[in-house]
Coordinates of C-alpha atoms and ligand atoms in Angstrom, one line a residue:
M1 CA 0.2 0.1 0.0
A2 CA 1.6 3.3 -1.1
R3 CA 1.0 6.2 0.8
I4 CA 0.3 9.0 -1.0
L5 CA -0.2 13.0 0.4
T6 CA -0.8 16.3 -0.7
G7 CA -1.6 19.7 0.5
V8 CA -3.5 22.4 -0.6
Q9 CA -3.1 26.4 0.3
S10 CA -6.1 28.0 1.9
T11 CA -5.6 31.2 -0.1
G12 CA -9.2 31.7 -1.1
R13 CA -12.2 29.6 -2.5
P14 CA -10.5 27.1 -4.7
H15 CA -11.6 27.8 -8.4
M16 CA -12.2 25.6 -11.3
G17 CA -8.6 25.3 -12.4
N18 CA -7.9 23.6 -8.9
I19 CA -10.8 21.3 -8.5
L20 CA -9.9 20.1 -11.9
G21 CA -6.3 20.2 -12.1
A22 CA -5.4 19.0 -8.4
I23 CA -8.4 18.6 -6.2
I24 CA -10.6 15.5 -8.4
P25 CA -7.3 14.1 -9.4
A26 CA -5.9 13.9 -5.6
I27 CA -9.1 12.6 -4.8
E28 CA -9.6 9.9 -7.1
L29 CA -6.3 8.7 -6.1
A30 CA -7.2 9.0 -2.4
N31 CA -10.5 6.8 -3.0
N32 CA -8.5 4.3 -4.8
P33 CA -8.1 1.2 -2.3
V34 CA -4.6 0.5 -2.6
N35 CA -3.7 3.8 -1.8
D36 CA -3.2 4.9 2.3
S37 CA -4.1 9.0 1.7
F38 CA -3.2 11.8 3.7
L39 CA -5.0 15.2 2.5
F40 CA -4.2 18.6 4.1
I41 CA -5.3 22.2 4.1
A42 CA -2.1 23.9 4.4
D43 CA -3.1 27.0 6.4
L44 CA 0.7 27.5 8.1
H45 CA 1.8 28.1 4.7
S46 CA -1.3 30.9 3.9
L47 CA 0.2 32.8 7.0
T48 CA 2.8 33.9 4.8
Q49 CA 0.3 36.2 2.7
I50 CA -2.5 36.1 5.0
K51 CA -2.5 38.3 8.3
N52 CA -6.2 38.6 9.0
P53 CA -7.3 35.8 11.2
K54 CA -11.0 35.9 10.2
Q55 CA -9.9 35.6 6.3
L56 CA -7.4 32.9 7.4
K57 CA -10.4 30.6 9.1
E58 CA -12.8 31.8 6.2
N59 CA -10.5 30.6 3.6
T60 CA -10.2 27.0 5.6
L61 CA -13.9 26.7 5.7
Q62 CA -13.8 27.3 1.7
V63 CA -11.3 24.8 0.9
A64 CA -12.3 22.2 3.4
A65 CA -16.1 22.7 2.2
T66 CA -14.7 22.1 -1.2
W67 CA -12.8 18.9 -1.0
L68 CA -15.8 17.4 0.9
A69 CA -18.4 18.6 -1.7
C70 CA -15.6 17.2 -4.7
G71 CA -16.5 13.9 -2.9
L72 CA -13.3 13.2 -0.4
N73 CA -14.4 10.6 2.0
P74 CA -12.9 11.6 5.1
E75 CA -13.3 7.7 6.8
K76 CA -10.8 6.6 4.0
T77 CA -8.4 9.5 3.8
T78 CA -6.9 10.9 7.0
F79 CA -8.2 15.0 6.3
Y80 CA -6.7 17.4 8.2
R81 CA -5.8 20.9 8.4
Q82 CA -1.9 21.4 9.0
S83 CA -2.2 24.0 11.6
D84 CA -4.3 21.5 14.3
V85 CA -0.6 19.4 14.1
P86 CA 2.2 21.6 15.4
Q87 CA 4.4 18.4 14.9
C88 CA 5.1 19.9 11.6
T89 CA 6.5 23.2 12.9
E90 CA 9.0 21.4 15.0
L91 CA 10.3 19.1 12.1
S92 CA 10.7 22.1 10.0
W93 CA 13.1 23.8 12.4
Y94 CA 15.2 20.7 11.9
L95 CA 15.1 20.9 8.3
N96 CA 16.1 24.3 8.2
C97 CA 19.0 23.4 9.9
F98 CA 20.2 20.8 7.2
F99 CA 19.7 22.9 4.0
P100 CA 21.9 25.1 2.9
Y101 CA 21.1 28.6 2.5
Q102 CA 22.4 28.9 -0.6
R103 CA 20.3 26.0 -1.9
L104 CA 16.8 27.6 -0.4
K105 CA 18.0 30.9 -2.2
L106 CA 17.4 29.1 -5.6
A107 CA 14.0 28.1 -5.1
H108 CA 11.9 29.9 -7.9
S109 CA 8.8 30.0 -6.1
F110 CA 10.6 32.6 -3.9
K111 CA 11.8 34.5 -6.6
D112 CA 8.3 34.8 -7.9
K113 CA 6.5 36.0 -4.8
S114 CA 9.4 38.1 -3.7
D115 CA 9.2 40.0 -7.0
R116 CA 5.4 40.1 -6.4
L117 CA 4.6 40.7 -2.8
E118 CA 4.8 43.6 -0.8
D119 CA 5.2 41.5 2.5
V120 CA 8.3 39.5 1.9
N121 CA 8.8 37.8 5.1
S122 CA 11.3 34.9 6.1
G123 CA 8.3 32.5 6.0
L124 CA 7.9 32.8 2.1
F125 CA 12.2 31.9 1.8
A126 CA 11.8 28.9 4.6
Y127 CA 8.4 27.9 2.6
P128 CA 10.3 25.1 1.0
M129 CA 11.3 23.3 4.3
L130 CA 7.7 23.6 6.0
M131 CA 6.5 21.9 2.9
A132 CA 9.2 18.9 3.1
S133 CA 8.1 18.8 7.0
D134 CA 4.4 18.2 5.1
I135 CA 5.7 15.4 3.6
L136 CA 8.3 13.7 5.4
L137 CA 6.4 13.7 9.0
Y138 CA 3.8 11.4 7.4
D139 CA 6.5 9.4 5.7
A140 CA 4.4 9.7 2.3
D141 CA 5.6 7.2 -0.8
Y142 CA 4.2 9.5 -3.6
V143 CA 3.1 13.3 -3.6
P144 CA 0.9 14.6 -6.1
V145 CA 1.2 17.9 -7.3
G146 CA 1.7 20.7 -10.0
K147 CA 4.8 21.3 -11.9
D148 CA 5.3 24.8 -10.0
Q149 CA 5.7 22.8 -7.1
L150 CA 8.5 20.0 -8.2
Q151 CA 11.4 21.9 -7.2
H152 CA 9.8 22.2 -3.7
L153 CA 10.0 18.0 -4.0
E154 CA 13.7 17.9 -5.3
M155 CA 14.3 20.2 -2.0
T156 CA 12.3 17.8 -0.2
R157 CA 14.1 14.7 -1.5
D158 CA 17.6 16.5 -1.1
V159 CA 16.9 17.7 2.6
A160 CA 15.4 14.0 3.8
S161 CA 18.6 12.4 2.0
R162 CA 21.1 14.6 3.9
I163 CA 19.9 13.5 7.1
N164 CA 19.4 9.8 6.1
H165 CA 23.2 10.1 5.0
K166 CA 24.3 11.4 8.3
Y167 CA 22.0 9.5 10.5
G168 CA 20.6 6.6 8.8
E169 CA 17.4 5.5 7.5
V170 CA 15.3 8.2 9.2
F171 CA 12.8 9.2 6.5
I172 CA 11.4 7.9 3.5
I173 CA 12.1 9.7 0.3
P174 CA 9.2 10.7 -1.5
E175 CA 8.6 11.0 -5.2
A176 CA 6.6 13.8 -7.0
K177 CA 3.5 12.2 -9.0
L178 CA 3.4 15.2 -11.5
Q179 CA -0.3 16.4 -12.3
K180 CA -0.1 17.2 -16.0
D181 CA -3.7 18.6 -16.2
A182 CA -3.1 21.2 -13.5
Q183 CA -0.9 23.3 -16.5
L184 CA -3.9 22.9 -18.9
I185 CA -6.7 24.6 -17.4
P186 CA -7.2 27.9 -18.9
G187 CA -8.6 30.8 -17.2
T188 CA -10.9 33.4 -19.0
D189 CA -8.1 35.0 -20.7
G190 CA -6.7 31.7 -21.8
E191 CA -3.8 31.6 -19.9
K192 CA -3.3 29.1 -16.9
M193 CA -6.2 29.9 -14.7
S194 CA -5.0 31.2 -11.1
K195 CA -6.0 33.5 -8.9
S196 CA -3.0 36.0 -9.2
R197 CA -4.2 36.5 -13.0
E198 CA -7.7 37.1 -12.0
N199 CA -9.1 34.9 -14.8
T200 CA -10.6 32.2 -12.6
I201 CA -14.1 30.8 -13.1
D202 CA -15.7 29.9 -9.5
V203 CA -18.1 27.1 -10.4
F204 CA -19.7 27.2 -6.6
E205 CA -21.4 30.5 -7.7
N206 CA -25.3 30.9 -8.9
E207 CA -26.3 30.6 -12.5
K208 CA -26.3 34.3 -12.8
S209 CA -22.6 35.0 -11.7
I210 CA -21.3 32.5 -13.9
K211 CA -23.0 33.7 -16.9
K212 CA -21.7 37.0 -16.2
I213 CA -18.3 35.9 -15.6
I214 CA -18.1 33.6 -19.1
N215 CA -20.0 36.5 -21.2
K216 CA -18.1 39.7 -20.0
N217 CA -14.6 37.9 -19.4
I218 CA -13.8 35.5 -22.2
I219 CA -12.8 37.4 -24.7
T220 CA -13.8 35.8 -28.6
D221 CA -12.6 37.1 -31.8
N222 CA -15.4 39.2 -33.7
S223 CA -15.5 36.6 -36.7
P224 CA -19.3 36.9 -38.0
L225 CA -21.9 34.4 -37.2
E226 CA -21.4 32.5 -40.6
A227 CA -17.7 32.2 -40.4
S228 CA -15.6 29.1 -39.8
K229 CA -14.1 29.1 -36.5
D230 CA -11.4 27.2 -35.1
P231 CA -12.2 25.3 -31.6
N232 CA -8.5 24.9 -31.0
N233 CA -8.2 28.7 -30.7
S234 CA -10.9 29.0 -28.4
T235 CA -10.8 29.3 -24.5
V236 CA -14.8 29.1 -24.8
F237 CA -14.2 25.5 -26.6
H238 CA -11.2 24.2 -24.3
L239 CA -13.0 24.8 -21.1
Y240 CA -16.3 23.2 -22.8
N241 CA -14.1 19.7 -23.4
L242 CA -12.8 19.9 -20.3
I243 CA -16.2 19.1 -18.5
V244 CA -18.4 17.3 -21.2
S245 CA -18.4 13.9 -22.8
S246 CA -16.4 13.4 -25.8
E247 CA -19.8 13.4 -28.2
K248 CA -20.6 16.9 -26.8
S249 CA -17.3 18.4 -27.2
S250 CA -16.9 16.7 -30.9
K251 CA -20.3 18.5 -31.7
M252 CA -19.3 21.8 -30.7
A253 CA -15.9 21.5 -32.7
E254 CA -18.1 20.7 -35.9
N255 CA -20.3 23.5 -35.3
L256 CA -17.9 26.0 -34.6
K257 CA -15.8 24.8 -38.0
A258 CA -19.0 24.5 -39.9
G259 CA -20.1 28.2 -39.6
G260 CA -23.7 29.6 -38.6
Y261 CA -23.0 29.2 -35.0
G262 CA -21.4 32.1 -32.9
W263 CA -19.4 32.6 -30.0
G264 CA -22.7 33.4 -28.1
H265 CA -24.2 30.0 -28.9
A266 CA -20.7 28.3 -27.7
K267 CA -20.8 30.4 -24.6
K268 CA -24.6 30.0 -23.7
E269 CA -23.7 26.1 -24.0
L270 CA -20.7 26.4 -22.0
I271 CA -22.7 28.0 -19.2
E272 CA -25.2 25.3 -19.1
E273 CA -22.8 22.8 -18.6
L274 CA -20.7 24.6 -16.1
V275 CA -24.2 24.9 -14.1
K276 CA -25.3 21.6 -14.7
S277 CA -22.0 19.3 -14.5
F278 CA -21.2 20.9 -10.9
A279 CA -24.8 21.0 -9.4
S280 CA -24.6 18.1 -7.2
Q281 CA -21.0 19.7 -5.6
R282 CA -22.4 23.2 -5.7
E283 CA -25.1 22.2 -3.2
K284 CA -23.0 20.1 -1.0
F285 CA -20.4 22.7 -0.8
N286 CA -23.1 25.5 0.4
H287 CA -24.5 23.0 2.9
Y288 CA -21.2 22.7 4.4
I289 CA -20.6 26.3 4.2
N290 CA -24.2 26.6 6.1
H291 CA -22.9 24.1 8.8
P292 CA -19.4 24.8 9.6
Q293 CA -19.6 22.9 12.7
E294 CA -19.9 19.6 10.4
V295 CA -16.5 20.4 8.8
E296 CA -14.5 21.3 12.0
D297 CA -16.0 18.1 13.1
V298 CA -14.5 16.4 10.5
L299 CA -11.0 18.1 10.5
Q300 CA -10.7 17.5 14.2
K301 CA -10.8 13.5 13.7
G302 CA -8.4 14.0 11.0
A303 CA -6.0 15.6 12.8
L304 CA -6.2 12.8 15.7
K305 CA -5.4 10.4 13.1
A306 CA -2.4 12.6 11.7
K307 CA -1.0 13.2 15.0
K308 CA -0.6 9.6 16.0
V309 CA 1.7 9.4 12.6
A310 CA 3.4 12.7 13.1
D311 CA 4.7 11.6 16.8
A312 CA 5.8 8.2 15.5
T313 CA 7.7 10.2 13.1
L314 CA 9.1 12.9 15.4
N315 CA 10.3 10.7 17.9
R316 CA 12.3 9.0 15.3
I317 CA 14.1 12.0 14.2
R318 CA 14.2 13.5 17.6
E319 CA 16.1 10.5 19.0
S320 CA 18.4 10.8 15.6
L321 CA 19.3 14.3 16.6
G322 CA 20.2 13.6 20.3
Y323 CA 17.0 15.0 21.8
N324 CA 14.7 13.2 24.2
S325 CA 12.0 11.6 22.5
Ligands
LIG1 N1 2.9 24.3 -1.8 C1 1.5 23.8 -2.4 C2 1.1 24.5 -3.2 O1 1.4 25.7 -3.0 C3 0.8 23.2 -1.1 C4 1.5 22.5 -0.3 C5 1.8 22.4 1.3 C6 1.9 21.1 -0.5 N2 2.5 21.5 1.7 C7 2.6 20.5 0.8 C8 1.5 20.1 -1.6 C9 2.8 19.4 1.0 C10 1.9 18.7 -1.7 C11 2.9 18.5 -0.4 O2 0.4 24.0 -3.9

């Protein structure tokens, strides 16, 4: 049985790109009976950017509700909030002490963020070691991540190997499991969907808001109704293709190529599908948002399970380093 672990940052309500690219594939892996899975909300990582307690809490609720609404089964998966397992911050200190400053300086994510953000704090810099701690604390074998996280996984493997080299087999060396699709979900502007680009689609919104986003934000060329249109060059078609059957997708592609079918028609079909295909998740999501205590109970139970594993690993490393375990 392989142990799979992944985390999502609680920087806000997950959008369609997060859901299709990361959350649903992770849930599929988690639900596979051959896997033993750990999924958590990385709310300690969020503190690098969010300094508002109400918002931090609210974001966690939104993220947890999303995972549960998208089919995560907390009976099968250890589902928890990172900050409920303080063992993680202790381990991250140890890791920091074994990872060269000069290597951490090479992290792309830090460079990207420090160029963009006003609050360039040391937490942002140490971020990869907190992430390594999330992974090594639970003896994960595989870590499903997007391409942007691969370097963090390399650093995780690196720091674990350095410690193993010095102290014996303290850590399992994890492998990244690249989620290719995470890169392929276009936002309304055709670029990768991401919060910072402000091109996201929120599938939990009501029909009216989804309609507004699609109609206003997706720019289409102004070819006349009769003209033949290239589906492969169209964000409307790409998004539609991601959520419908291959029959429906081929039908829209044919319609676009044939001419006499406008972008307005295509947008209308996309809106209908977005509303329909996420209907059950939307309903569950709203249920959890309106019953936050249910979510809290799930996370508390998950934290108890996670802590058991975390304590065992922490004892191992404490003992190796020469602390009381
Ligand atoms: N850094 C990841 C992201 O931004 C989130 C994360 C934190 C994570 N800890 C992790 C992912 C551990 C996988 C494993 O997406």
